[in-house]
Short mmCIF file of N, CA and C in Angstrom, two decimals:
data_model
loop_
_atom_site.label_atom_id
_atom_site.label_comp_id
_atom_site.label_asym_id
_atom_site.label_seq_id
_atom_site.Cartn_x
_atom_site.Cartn_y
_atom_site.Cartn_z
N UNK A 41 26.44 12.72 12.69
CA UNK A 41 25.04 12.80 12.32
C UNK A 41 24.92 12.59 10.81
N UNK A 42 23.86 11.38 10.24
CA UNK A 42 23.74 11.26 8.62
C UNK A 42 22.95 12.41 7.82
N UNK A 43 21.89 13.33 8.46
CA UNK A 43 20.86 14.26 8.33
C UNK A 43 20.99 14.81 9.06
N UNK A 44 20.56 16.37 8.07
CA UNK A 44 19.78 17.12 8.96
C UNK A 44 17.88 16.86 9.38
N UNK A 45 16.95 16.15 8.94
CA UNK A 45 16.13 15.52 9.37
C UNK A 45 16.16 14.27 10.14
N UNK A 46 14.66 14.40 10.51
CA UNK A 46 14.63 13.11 11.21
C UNK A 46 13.97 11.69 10.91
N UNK A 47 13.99 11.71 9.64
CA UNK A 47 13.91 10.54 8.52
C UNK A 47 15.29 9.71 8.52
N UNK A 48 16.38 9.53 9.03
CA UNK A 48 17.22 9.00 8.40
C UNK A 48 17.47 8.04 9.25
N UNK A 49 17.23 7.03 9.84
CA UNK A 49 16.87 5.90 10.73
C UNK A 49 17.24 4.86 9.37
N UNK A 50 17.14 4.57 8.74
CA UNK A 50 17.57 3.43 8.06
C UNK A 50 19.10 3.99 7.77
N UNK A 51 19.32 5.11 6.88
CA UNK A 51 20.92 5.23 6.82
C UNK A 51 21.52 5.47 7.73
N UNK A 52 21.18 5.91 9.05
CA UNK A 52 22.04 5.96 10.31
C UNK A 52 22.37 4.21 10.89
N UNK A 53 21.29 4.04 10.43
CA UNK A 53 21.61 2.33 11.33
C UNK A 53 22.28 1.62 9.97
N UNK A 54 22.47 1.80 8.89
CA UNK A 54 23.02 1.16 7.73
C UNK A 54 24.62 1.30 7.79
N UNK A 55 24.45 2.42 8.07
CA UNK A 55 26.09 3.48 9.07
C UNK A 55 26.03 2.89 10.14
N UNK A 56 25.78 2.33 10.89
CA UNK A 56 26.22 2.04 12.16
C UNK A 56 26.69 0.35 12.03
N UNK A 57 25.59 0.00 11.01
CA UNK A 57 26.70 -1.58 11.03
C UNK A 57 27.61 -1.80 9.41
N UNK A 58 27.93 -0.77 9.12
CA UNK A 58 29.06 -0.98 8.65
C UNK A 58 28.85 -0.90 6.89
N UNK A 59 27.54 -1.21 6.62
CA UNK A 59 26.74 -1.12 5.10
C UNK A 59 27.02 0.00 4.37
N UNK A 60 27.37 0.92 4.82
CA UNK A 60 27.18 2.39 4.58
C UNK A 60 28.58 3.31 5.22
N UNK A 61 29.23 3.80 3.87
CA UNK A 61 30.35 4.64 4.62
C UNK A 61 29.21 6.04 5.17
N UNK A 62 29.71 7.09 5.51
CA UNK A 62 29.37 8.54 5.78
C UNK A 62 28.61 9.00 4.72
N UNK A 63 29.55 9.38 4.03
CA UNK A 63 29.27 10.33 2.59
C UNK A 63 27.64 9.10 1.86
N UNK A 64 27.71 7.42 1.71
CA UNK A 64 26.69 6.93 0.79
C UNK A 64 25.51 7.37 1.97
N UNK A 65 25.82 7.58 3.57
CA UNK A 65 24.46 7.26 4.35
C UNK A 65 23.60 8.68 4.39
N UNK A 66 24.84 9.76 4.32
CA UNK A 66 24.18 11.07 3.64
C UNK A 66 23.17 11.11 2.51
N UNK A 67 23.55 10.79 1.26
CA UNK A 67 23.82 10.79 0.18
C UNK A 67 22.20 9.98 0.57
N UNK A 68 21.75 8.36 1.19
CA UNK A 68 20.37 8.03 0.97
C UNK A 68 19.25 8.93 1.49
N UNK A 69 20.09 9.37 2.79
CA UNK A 69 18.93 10.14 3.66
C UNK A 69 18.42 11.25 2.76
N UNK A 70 19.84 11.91 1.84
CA UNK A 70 19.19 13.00 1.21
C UNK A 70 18.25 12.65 0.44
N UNK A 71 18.46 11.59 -0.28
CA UNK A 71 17.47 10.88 -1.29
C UNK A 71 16.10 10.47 -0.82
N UNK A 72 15.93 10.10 -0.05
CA UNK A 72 15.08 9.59 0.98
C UNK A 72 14.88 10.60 2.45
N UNK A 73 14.13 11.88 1.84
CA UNK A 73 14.26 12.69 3.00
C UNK A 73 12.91 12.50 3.86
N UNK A 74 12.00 11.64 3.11
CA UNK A 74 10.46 11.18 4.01
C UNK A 74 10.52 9.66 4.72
N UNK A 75 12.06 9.28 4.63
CA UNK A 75 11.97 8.00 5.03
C UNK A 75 12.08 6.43 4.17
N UNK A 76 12.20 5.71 4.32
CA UNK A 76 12.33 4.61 3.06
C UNK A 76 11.14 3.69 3.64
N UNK A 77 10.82 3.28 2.71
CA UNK A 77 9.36 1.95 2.53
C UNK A 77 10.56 0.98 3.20
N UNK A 78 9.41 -0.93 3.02
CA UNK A 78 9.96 -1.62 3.16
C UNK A 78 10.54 -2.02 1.56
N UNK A 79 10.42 -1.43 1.17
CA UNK A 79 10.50 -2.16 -0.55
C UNK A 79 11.70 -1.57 -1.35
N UNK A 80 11.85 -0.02 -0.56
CA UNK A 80 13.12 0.89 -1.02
C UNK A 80 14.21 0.09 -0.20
N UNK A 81 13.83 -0.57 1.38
CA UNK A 81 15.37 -1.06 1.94
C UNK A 81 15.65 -2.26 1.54
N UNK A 82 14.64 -3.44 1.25
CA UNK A 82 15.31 -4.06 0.38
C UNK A 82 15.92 -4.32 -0.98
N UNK A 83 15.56 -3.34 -1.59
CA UNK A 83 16.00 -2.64 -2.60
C UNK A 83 17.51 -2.26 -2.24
N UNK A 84 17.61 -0.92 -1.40
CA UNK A 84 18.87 -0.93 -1.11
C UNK A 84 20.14 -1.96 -0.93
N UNK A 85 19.76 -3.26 0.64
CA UNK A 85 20.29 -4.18 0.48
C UNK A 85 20.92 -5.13 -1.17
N UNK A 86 19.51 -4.96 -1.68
CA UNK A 86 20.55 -6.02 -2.77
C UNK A 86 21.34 -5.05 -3.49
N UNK A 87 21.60 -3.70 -4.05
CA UNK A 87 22.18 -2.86 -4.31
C UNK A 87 23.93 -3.33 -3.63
N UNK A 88 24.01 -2.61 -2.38
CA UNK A 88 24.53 -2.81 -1.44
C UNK A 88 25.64 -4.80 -1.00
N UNK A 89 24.36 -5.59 -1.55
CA UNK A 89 25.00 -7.43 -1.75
C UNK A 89 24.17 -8.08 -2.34
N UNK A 90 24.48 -7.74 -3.79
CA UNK A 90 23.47 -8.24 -4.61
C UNK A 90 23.72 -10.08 -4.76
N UNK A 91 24.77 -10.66 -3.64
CA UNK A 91 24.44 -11.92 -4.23
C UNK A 91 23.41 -12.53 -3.33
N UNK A 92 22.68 -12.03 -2.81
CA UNK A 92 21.67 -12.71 -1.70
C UNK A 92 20.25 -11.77 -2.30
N UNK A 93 19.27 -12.67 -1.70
CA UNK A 93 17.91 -12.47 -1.85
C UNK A 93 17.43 -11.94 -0.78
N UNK A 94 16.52 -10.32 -0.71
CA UNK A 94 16.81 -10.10 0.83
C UNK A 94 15.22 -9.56 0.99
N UNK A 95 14.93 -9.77 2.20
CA UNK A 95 13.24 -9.65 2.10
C UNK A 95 12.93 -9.50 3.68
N UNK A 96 12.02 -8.69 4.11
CA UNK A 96 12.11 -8.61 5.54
C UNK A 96 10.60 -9.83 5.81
N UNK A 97 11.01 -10.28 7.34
CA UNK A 97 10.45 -11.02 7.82
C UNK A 97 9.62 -10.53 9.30
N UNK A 98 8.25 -11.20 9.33
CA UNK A 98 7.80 -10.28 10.48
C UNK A 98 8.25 -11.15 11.79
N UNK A 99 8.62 -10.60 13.07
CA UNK A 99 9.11 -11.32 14.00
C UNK A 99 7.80 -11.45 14.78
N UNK A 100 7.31 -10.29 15.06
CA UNK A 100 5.84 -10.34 15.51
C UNK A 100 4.96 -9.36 15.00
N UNK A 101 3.46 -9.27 15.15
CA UNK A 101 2.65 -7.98 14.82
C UNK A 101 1.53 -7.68 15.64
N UNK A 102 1.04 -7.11 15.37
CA UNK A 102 0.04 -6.23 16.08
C UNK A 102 -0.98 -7.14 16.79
N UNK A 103 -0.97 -8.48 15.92
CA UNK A 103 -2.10 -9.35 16.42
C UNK A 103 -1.50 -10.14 17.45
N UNK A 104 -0.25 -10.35 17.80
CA UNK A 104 0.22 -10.80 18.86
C UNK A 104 -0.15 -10.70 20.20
N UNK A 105 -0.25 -11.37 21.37
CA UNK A 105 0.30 -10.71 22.40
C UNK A 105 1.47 -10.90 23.47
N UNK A 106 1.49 -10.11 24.13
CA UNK A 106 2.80 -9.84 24.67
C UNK A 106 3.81 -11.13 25.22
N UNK A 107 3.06 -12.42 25.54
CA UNK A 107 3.68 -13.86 25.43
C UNK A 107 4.57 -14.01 24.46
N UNK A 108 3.30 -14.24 23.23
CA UNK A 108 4.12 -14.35 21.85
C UNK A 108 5.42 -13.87 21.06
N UNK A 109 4.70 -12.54 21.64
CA UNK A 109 5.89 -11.25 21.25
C UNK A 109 7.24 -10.97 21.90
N UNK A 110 7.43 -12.15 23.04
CA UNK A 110 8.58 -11.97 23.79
C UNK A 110 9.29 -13.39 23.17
N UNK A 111 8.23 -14.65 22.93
CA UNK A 111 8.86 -15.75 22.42
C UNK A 111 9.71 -15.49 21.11
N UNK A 112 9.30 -14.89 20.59
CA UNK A 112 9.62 -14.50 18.97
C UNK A 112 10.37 -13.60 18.52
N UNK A 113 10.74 -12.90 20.14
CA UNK A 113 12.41 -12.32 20.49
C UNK A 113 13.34 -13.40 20.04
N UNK A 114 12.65 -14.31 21.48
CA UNK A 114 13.38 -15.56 21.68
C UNK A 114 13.86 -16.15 20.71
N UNK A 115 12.91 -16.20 19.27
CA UNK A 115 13.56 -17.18 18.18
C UNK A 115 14.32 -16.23 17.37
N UNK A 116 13.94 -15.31 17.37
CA UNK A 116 15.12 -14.23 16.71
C UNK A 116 16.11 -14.01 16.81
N UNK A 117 16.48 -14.21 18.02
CA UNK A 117 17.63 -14.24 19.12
C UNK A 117 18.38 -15.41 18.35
N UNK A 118 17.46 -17.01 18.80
CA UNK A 118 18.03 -18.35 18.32
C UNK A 118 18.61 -18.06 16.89
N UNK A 119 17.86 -17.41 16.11
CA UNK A 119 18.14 -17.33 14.26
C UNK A 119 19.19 -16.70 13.79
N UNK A 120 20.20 -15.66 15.03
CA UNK A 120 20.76 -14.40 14.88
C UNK A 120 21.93 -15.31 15.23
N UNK A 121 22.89 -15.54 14.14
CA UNK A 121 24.49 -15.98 14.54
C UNK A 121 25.15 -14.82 15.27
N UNK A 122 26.09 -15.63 16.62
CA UNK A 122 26.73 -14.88 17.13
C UNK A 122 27.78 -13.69 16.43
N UNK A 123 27.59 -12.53 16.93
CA UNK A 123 28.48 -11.40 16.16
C UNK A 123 27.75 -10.97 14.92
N UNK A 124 26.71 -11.37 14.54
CA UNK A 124 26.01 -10.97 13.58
C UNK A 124 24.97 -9.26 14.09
N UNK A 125 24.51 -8.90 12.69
CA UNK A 125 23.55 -8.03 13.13
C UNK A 125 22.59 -8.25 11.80
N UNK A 126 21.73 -7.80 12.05
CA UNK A 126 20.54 -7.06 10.81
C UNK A 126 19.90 -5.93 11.20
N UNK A 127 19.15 -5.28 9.96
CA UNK A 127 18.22 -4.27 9.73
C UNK A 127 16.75 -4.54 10.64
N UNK A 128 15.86 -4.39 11.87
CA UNK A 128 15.15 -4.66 11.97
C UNK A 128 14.00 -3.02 12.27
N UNK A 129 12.65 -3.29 11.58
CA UNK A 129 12.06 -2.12 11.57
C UNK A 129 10.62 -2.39 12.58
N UNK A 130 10.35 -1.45 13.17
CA UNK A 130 9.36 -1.82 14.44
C UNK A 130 8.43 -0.57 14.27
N UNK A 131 7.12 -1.01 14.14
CA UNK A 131 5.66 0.10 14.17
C UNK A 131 5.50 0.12 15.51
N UNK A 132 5.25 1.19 15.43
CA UNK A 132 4.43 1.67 16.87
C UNK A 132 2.97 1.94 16.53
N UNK A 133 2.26 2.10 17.92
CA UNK A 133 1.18 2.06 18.31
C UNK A 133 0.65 3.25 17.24
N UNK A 134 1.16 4.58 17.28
CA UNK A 134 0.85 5.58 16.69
C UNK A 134 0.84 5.38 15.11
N UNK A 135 1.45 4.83 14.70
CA UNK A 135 1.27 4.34 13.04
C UNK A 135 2.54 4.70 12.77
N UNK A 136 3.75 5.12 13.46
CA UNK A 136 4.96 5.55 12.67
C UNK A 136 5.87 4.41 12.91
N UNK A 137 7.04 4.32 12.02
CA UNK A 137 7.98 3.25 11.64
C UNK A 137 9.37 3.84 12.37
N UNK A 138 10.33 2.72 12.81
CA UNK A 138 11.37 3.29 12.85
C UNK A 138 12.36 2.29 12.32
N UNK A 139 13.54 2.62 12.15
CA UNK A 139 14.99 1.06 12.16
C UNK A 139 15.08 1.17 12.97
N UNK A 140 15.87 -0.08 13.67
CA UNK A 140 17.16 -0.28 14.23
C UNK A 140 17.85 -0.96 14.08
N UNK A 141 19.27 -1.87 14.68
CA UNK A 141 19.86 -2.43 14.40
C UNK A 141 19.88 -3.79 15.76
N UNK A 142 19.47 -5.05 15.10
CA UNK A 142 19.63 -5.62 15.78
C UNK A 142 20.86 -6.70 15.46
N UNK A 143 21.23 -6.87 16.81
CA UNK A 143 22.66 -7.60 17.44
C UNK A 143 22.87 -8.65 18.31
N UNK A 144 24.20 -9.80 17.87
CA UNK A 144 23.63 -10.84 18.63
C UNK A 144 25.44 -10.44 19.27
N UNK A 145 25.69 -10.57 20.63
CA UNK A 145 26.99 -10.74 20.87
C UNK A 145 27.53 -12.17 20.74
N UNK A 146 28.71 -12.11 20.97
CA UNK A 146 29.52 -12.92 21.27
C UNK A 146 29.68 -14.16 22.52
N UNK A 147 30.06 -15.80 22.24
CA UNK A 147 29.53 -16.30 23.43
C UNK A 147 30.38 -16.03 24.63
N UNK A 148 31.29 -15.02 24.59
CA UNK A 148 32.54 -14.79 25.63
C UNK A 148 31.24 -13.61 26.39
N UNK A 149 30.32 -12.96 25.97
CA UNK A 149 29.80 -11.80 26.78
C UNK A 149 28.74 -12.67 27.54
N UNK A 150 28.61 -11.84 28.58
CA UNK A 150 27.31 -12.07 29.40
C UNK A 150 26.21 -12.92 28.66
N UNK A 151 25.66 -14.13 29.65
CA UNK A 151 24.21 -14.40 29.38
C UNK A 151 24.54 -15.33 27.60
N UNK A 152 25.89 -15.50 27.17
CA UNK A 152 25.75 -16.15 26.12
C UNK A 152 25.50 -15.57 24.63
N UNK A 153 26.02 -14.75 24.36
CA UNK A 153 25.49 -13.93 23.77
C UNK A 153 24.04 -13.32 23.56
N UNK A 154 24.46 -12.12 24.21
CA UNK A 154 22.81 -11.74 24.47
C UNK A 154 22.43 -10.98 23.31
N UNK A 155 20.87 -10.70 23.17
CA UNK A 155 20.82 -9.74 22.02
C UNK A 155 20.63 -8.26 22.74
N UNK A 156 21.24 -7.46 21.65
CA UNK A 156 21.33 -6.15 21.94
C UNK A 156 20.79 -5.51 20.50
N UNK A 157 19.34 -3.97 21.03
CA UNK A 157 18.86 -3.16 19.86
C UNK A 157 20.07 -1.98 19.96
N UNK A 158 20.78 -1.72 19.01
CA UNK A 158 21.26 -0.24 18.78
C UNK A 158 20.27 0.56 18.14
N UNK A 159 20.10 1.60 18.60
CA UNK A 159 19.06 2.74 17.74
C UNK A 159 20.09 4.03 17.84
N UNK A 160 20.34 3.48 16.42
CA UNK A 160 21.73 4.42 15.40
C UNK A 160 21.31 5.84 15.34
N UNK A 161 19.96 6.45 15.46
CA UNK A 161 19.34 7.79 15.60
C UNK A 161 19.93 8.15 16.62
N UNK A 162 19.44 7.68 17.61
CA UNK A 162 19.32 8.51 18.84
C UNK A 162 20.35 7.80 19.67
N UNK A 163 21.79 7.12 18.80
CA UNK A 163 22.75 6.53 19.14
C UNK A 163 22.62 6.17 20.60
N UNK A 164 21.96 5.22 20.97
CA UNK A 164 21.36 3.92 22.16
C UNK A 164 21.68 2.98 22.08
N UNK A 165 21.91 1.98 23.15
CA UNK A 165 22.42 0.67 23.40
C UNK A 165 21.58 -0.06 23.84
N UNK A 166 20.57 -1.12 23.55
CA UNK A 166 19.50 -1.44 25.05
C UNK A 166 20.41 -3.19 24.45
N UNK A 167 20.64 -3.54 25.63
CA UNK A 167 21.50 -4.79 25.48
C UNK A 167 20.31 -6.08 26.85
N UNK A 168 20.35 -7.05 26.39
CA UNK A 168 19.49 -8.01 26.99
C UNK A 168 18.12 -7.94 27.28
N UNK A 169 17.69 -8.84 27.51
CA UNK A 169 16.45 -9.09 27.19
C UNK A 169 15.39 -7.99 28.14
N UNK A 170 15.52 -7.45 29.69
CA UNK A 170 15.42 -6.37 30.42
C UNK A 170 14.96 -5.16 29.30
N UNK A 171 16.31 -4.85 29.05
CA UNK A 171 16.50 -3.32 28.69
C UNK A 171 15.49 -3.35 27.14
N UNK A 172 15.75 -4.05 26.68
CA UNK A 172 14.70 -3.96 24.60
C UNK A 172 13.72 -4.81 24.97
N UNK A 173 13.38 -5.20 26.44
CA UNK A 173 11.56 -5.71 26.28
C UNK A 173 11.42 -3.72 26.78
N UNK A 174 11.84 -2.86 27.93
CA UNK A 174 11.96 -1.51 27.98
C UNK A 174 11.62 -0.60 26.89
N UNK A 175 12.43 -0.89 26.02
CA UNK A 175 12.62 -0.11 25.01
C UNK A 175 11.33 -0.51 24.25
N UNK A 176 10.78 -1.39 24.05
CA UNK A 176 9.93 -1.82 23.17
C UNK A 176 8.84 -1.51 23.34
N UNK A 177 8.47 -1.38 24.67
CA UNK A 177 7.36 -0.96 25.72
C UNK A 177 7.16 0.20 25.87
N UNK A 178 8.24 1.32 25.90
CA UNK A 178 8.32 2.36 25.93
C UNK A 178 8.16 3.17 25.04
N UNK A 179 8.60 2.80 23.66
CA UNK A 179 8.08 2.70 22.45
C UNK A 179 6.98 2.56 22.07
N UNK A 180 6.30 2.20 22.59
CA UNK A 180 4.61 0.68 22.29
C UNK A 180 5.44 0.49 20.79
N UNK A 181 5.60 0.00 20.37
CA UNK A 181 5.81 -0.82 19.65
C UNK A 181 4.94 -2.26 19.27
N UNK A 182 4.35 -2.19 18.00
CA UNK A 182 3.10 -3.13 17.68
C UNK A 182 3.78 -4.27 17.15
N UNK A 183 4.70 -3.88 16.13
CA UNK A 183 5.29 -4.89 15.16
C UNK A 183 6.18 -4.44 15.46
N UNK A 184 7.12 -5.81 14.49
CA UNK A 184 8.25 -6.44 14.42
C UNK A 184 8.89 -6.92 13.44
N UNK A 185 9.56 -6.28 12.59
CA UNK A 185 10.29 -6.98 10.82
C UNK A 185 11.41 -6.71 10.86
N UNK A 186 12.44 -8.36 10.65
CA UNK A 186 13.82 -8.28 10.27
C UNK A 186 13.63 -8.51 9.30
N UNK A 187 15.05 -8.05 8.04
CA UNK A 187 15.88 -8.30 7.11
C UNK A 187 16.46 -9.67 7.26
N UNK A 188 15.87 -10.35 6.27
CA UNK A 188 16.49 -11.52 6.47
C UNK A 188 17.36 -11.57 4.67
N UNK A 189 18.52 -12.55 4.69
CA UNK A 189 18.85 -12.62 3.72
C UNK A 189 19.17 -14.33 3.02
N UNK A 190 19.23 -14.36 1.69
CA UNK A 190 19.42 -16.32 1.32
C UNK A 190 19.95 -15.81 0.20
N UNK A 191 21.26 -16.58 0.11
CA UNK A 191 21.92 -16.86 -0.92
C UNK A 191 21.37 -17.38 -2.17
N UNK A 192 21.94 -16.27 -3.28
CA UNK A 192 21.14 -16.77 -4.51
C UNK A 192 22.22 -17.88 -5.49
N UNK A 193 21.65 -18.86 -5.68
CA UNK A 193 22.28 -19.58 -6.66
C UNK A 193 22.79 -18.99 -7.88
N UNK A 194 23.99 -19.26 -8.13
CA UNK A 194 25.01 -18.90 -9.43
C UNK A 194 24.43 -19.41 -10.28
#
């Protein structure tokens, strides 16, 4: 566990893919005991790999609907190199924010590499497209923002 609160959804999932030993994911949550903006995690990131430019991107939002919002899995999915992950943060209906970690497998797994949400909190797996349209739903979940990152010129 990174906290004793339940703010620490960005350093648990920062800890879960690897960004973050124990002791630094403590160490933010303590710092960050109301939670981090979008502006503190990319902040963090370039901290963390300052040779990239890192800025979150919306996958979908509130004005969407649920067509859209499944296509734009779809291209997220397409954008996400195999074995890769990122930071992605999702509003819900209620106005609150959460992380998670999104994941693309490998083309040896099922379905081609499928994408899979880890939610590093409440240490969860929802793997293919089924289980995190579930999760997303279950959630209500309005929006949709990955971490995207671009190499900065030397």
């Amino acid at each position: 566990e990174v906290s004793d609160h339940q703010y620490d959804c960005v350093p648990s999932s920062l800890f879960a893919m690897g960004a973050l030993n124990l002791r630094q994911a403590k160490a933010l949550a303590n710092i960050h005991s109301q939670g981090l903006a979008a502006v503190q995690i990319v902040s963090t990131f370039t901290l963390l790999a300052p040779q990239f430019e890192w800025s979150f991107d919306t996958v979908f939002s509130e004005k969407d609907d649920e067509p859209t919002a499944r296509k734009a899995l779809g291209s997220l999915l397409d954008a996400t190199r195999y074995k890769h992950m990122t930071l992605v943060g999702i509003q819900r209906a209620d106005g609150t924010a959460h992380a998670v970690v999104w994941y693309r497998g490998d083309a040896s797994l099922p379905k081609d590499g499928q994408a899979m949400i880890y939610d590093a909190q409440a240490n969860k797996l929802y793997s293919g497209a089924t289980e995190i349209i579930k999760y997303l739903i279950d959630n209500k979940v309005q929006a949709m923002r990955a971490t995207e990152q671009q190499l900065l010129d030397k």
